[in-house]
Coordinates of C-alpha atoms in Angstrom, one line a residue:
Chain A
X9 CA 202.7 112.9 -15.1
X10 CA 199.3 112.3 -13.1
X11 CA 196.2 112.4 -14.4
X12 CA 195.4 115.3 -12.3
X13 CA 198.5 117.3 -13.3
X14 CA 197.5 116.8 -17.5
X15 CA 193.8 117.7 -16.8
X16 CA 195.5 120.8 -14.7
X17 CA 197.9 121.6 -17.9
X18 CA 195.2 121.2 -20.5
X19 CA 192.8 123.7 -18.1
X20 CA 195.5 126.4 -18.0
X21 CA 196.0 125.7 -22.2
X22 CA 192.4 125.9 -23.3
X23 CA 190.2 126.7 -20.1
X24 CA 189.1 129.8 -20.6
X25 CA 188.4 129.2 -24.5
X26 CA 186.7 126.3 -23.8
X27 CA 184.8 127.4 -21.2
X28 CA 183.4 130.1 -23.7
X29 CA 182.6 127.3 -26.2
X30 CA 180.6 125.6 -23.4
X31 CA 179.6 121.9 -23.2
X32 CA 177.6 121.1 -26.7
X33 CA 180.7 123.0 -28.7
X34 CA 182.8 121.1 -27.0
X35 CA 181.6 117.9 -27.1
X36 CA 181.9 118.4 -30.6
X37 CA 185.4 119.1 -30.8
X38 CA 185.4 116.3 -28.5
X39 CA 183.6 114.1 -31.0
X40 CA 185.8 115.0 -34.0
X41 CA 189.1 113.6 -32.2
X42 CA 187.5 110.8 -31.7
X43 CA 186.7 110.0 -35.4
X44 CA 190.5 110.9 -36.6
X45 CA 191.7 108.6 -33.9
X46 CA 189.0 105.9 -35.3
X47 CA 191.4 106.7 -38.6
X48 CA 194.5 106.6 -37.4
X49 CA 194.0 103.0 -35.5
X50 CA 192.9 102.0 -39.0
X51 CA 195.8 103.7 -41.0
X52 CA 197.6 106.4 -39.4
X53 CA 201.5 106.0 -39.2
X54 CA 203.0 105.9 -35.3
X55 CA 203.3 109.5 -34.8
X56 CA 199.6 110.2 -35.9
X57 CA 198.5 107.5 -33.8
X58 CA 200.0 109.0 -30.6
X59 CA 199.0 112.7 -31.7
X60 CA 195.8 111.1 -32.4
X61 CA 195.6 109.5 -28.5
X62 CA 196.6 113.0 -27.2
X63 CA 194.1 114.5 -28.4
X64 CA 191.6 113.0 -26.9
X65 CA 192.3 112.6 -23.8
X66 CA 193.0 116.1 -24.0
X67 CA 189.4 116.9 -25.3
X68 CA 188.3 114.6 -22.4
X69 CA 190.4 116.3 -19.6
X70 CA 188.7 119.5 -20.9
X71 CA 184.8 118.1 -20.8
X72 CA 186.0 116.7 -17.1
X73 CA 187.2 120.7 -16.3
X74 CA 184.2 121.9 -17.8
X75 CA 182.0 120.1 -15.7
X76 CA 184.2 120.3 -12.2
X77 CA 184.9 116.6 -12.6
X78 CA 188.4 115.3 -11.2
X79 CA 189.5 112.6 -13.7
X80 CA 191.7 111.5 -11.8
X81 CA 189.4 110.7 -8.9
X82 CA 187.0 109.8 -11.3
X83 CA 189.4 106.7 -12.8
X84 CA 190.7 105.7 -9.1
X85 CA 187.3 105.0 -8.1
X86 CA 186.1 103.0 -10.9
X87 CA 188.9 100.7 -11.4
X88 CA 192.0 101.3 -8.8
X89 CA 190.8 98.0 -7.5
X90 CA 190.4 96.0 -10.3
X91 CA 187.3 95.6 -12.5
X92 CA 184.4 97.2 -10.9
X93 CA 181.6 94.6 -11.7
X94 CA 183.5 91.1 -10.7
X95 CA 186.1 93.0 -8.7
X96 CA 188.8 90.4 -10.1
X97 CA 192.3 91.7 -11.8
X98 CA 192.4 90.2 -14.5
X99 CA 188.6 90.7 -14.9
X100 CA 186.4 87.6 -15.4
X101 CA 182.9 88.9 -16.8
X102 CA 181.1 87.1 -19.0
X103 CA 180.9 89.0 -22.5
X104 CA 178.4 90.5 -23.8
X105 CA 176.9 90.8 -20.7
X106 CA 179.3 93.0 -19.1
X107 CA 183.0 94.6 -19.8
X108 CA 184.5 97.3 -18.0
X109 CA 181.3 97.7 -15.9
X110 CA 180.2 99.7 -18.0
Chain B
X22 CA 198.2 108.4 -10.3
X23 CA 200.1 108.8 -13.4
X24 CA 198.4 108.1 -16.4
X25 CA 200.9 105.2 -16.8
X26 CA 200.0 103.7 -13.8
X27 CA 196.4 103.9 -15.0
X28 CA 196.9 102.2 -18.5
X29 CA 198.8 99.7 -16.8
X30 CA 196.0 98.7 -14.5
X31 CA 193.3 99.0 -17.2
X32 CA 196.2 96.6 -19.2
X33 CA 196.4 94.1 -16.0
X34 CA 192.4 94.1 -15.5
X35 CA 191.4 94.3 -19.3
X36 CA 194.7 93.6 -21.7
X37 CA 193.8 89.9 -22.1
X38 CA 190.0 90.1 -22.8
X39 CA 190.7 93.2 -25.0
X40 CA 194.0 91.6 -26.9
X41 CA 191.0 88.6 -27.8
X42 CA 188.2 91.3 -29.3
X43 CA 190.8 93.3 -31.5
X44 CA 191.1 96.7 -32.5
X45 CA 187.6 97.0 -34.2
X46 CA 185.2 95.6 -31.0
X47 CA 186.8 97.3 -28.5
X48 CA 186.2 100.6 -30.3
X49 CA 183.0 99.5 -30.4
X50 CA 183.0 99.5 -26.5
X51 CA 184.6 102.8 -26.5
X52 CA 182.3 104.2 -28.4
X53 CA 179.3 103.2 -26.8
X54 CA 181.1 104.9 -23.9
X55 CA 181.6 108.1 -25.7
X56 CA 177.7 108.3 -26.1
X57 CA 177.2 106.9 -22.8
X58 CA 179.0 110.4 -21.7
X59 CA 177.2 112.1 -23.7
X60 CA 174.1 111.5 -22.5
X61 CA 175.7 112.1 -18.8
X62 CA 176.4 115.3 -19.9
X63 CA 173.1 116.3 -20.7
X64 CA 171.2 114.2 -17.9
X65 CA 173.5 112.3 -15.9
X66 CA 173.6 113.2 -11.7
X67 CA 177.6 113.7 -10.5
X68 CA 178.2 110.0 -9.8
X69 CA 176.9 109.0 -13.8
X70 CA 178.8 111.5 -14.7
X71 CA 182.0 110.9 -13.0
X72 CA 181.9 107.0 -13.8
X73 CA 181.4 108.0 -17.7
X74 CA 184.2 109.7 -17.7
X75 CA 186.1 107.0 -15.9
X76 CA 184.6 104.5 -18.7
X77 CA 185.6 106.5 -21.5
X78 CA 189.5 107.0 -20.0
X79 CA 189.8 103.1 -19.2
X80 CA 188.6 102.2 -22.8
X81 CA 190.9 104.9 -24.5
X82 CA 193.7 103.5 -22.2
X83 CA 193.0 99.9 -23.3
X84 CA 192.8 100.6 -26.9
X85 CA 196.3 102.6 -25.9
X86 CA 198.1 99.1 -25.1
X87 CA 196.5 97.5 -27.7
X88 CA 198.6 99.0 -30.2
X89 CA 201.6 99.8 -27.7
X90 CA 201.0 103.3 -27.5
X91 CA 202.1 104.9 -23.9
X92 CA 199.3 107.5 -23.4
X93 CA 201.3 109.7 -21.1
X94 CA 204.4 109.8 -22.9
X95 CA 202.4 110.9 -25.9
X96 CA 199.8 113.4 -24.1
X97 CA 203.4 114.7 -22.3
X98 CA 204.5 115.2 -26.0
X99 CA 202.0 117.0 -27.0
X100 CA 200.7 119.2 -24.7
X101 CA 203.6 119.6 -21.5
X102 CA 204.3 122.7 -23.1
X103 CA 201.4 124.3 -23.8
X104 CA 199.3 124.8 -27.1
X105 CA 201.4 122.6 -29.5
X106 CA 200.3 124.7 -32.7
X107 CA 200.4 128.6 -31.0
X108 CA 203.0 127.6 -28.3
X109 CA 201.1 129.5 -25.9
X110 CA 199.5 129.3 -22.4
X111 CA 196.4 130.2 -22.7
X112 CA 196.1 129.1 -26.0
X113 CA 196.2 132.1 -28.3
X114 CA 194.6 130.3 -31.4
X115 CA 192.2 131.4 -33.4
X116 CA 188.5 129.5 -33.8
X117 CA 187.8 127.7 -35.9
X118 CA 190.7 127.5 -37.8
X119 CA 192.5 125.5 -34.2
X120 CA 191.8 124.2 -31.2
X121 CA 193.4 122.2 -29.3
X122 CA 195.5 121.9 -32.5
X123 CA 193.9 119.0 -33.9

């Protein structure tokens, strides 16, 4: 499955809902996933841990929808050629100064 | 791109240096992404934007390898068949009692 064809799947799921939520609402929901997967890495059990991974990059495919962004083209760009600040695979920044360019 | 061919080049750019920080510090980093998007959201110009969301996919696919999750065979799990708690397309859920049946 592409990146493009989930983000596609998760717009024809909760598009039109989310789009009625807007951005703040759903950066909220967002938000939330990203706590219970905080919880899961500490203690879930396997299949919460995946649910939990799911979820948000399902929440994150819909904020990408929500804002016309392709993820997808998005991801390539940044880092289809290795890391985007040394532009060596594997990278070699210096931490704390930099990691995933970010 | 698949999402697997995604985590597998965050993985080949990132798996090393992440494997070293651990669990907690690179949700840290992923984190500080999350609010980096955030403020994209509200203020960023298309090409912030579009490299948050990049950031935030590459540091939910790193912390993905780290504990040997596959994030596409778990999103395809999921969500490939529509709303997993109302088993619909469009989602058919009620707010706020689910969405994106979290």
């Amino acid at each position: 499955m592409t990146i493009r064809e989930f983000q596609e799947q998760i717009e024809a799921v909760y598009g039109a809902k989310d789009g009625a939520r807007g951005t703040a609402g759903t950066f909220m929901w967002f938000a939330e996933e990203v706590g219970e997967l905080s919880r899961a890495l500490r203690r879930g059990n396997r299949a919460e841990l995946e649910a939990e991974f799911a979820d948000v990059l399902a929440w994150l495919a819909t904020l990408a929808s929500l804002h016309g962004v392709d993820l997808q083209a998005a991801a390539a760009a940044k880092y289809a050629a290795g890391c985007p600040r040394c532009h060596a695979t594997p990278c070699a920044c210096r931490e704390p100064v930099a990691a995933h360019a970010s």
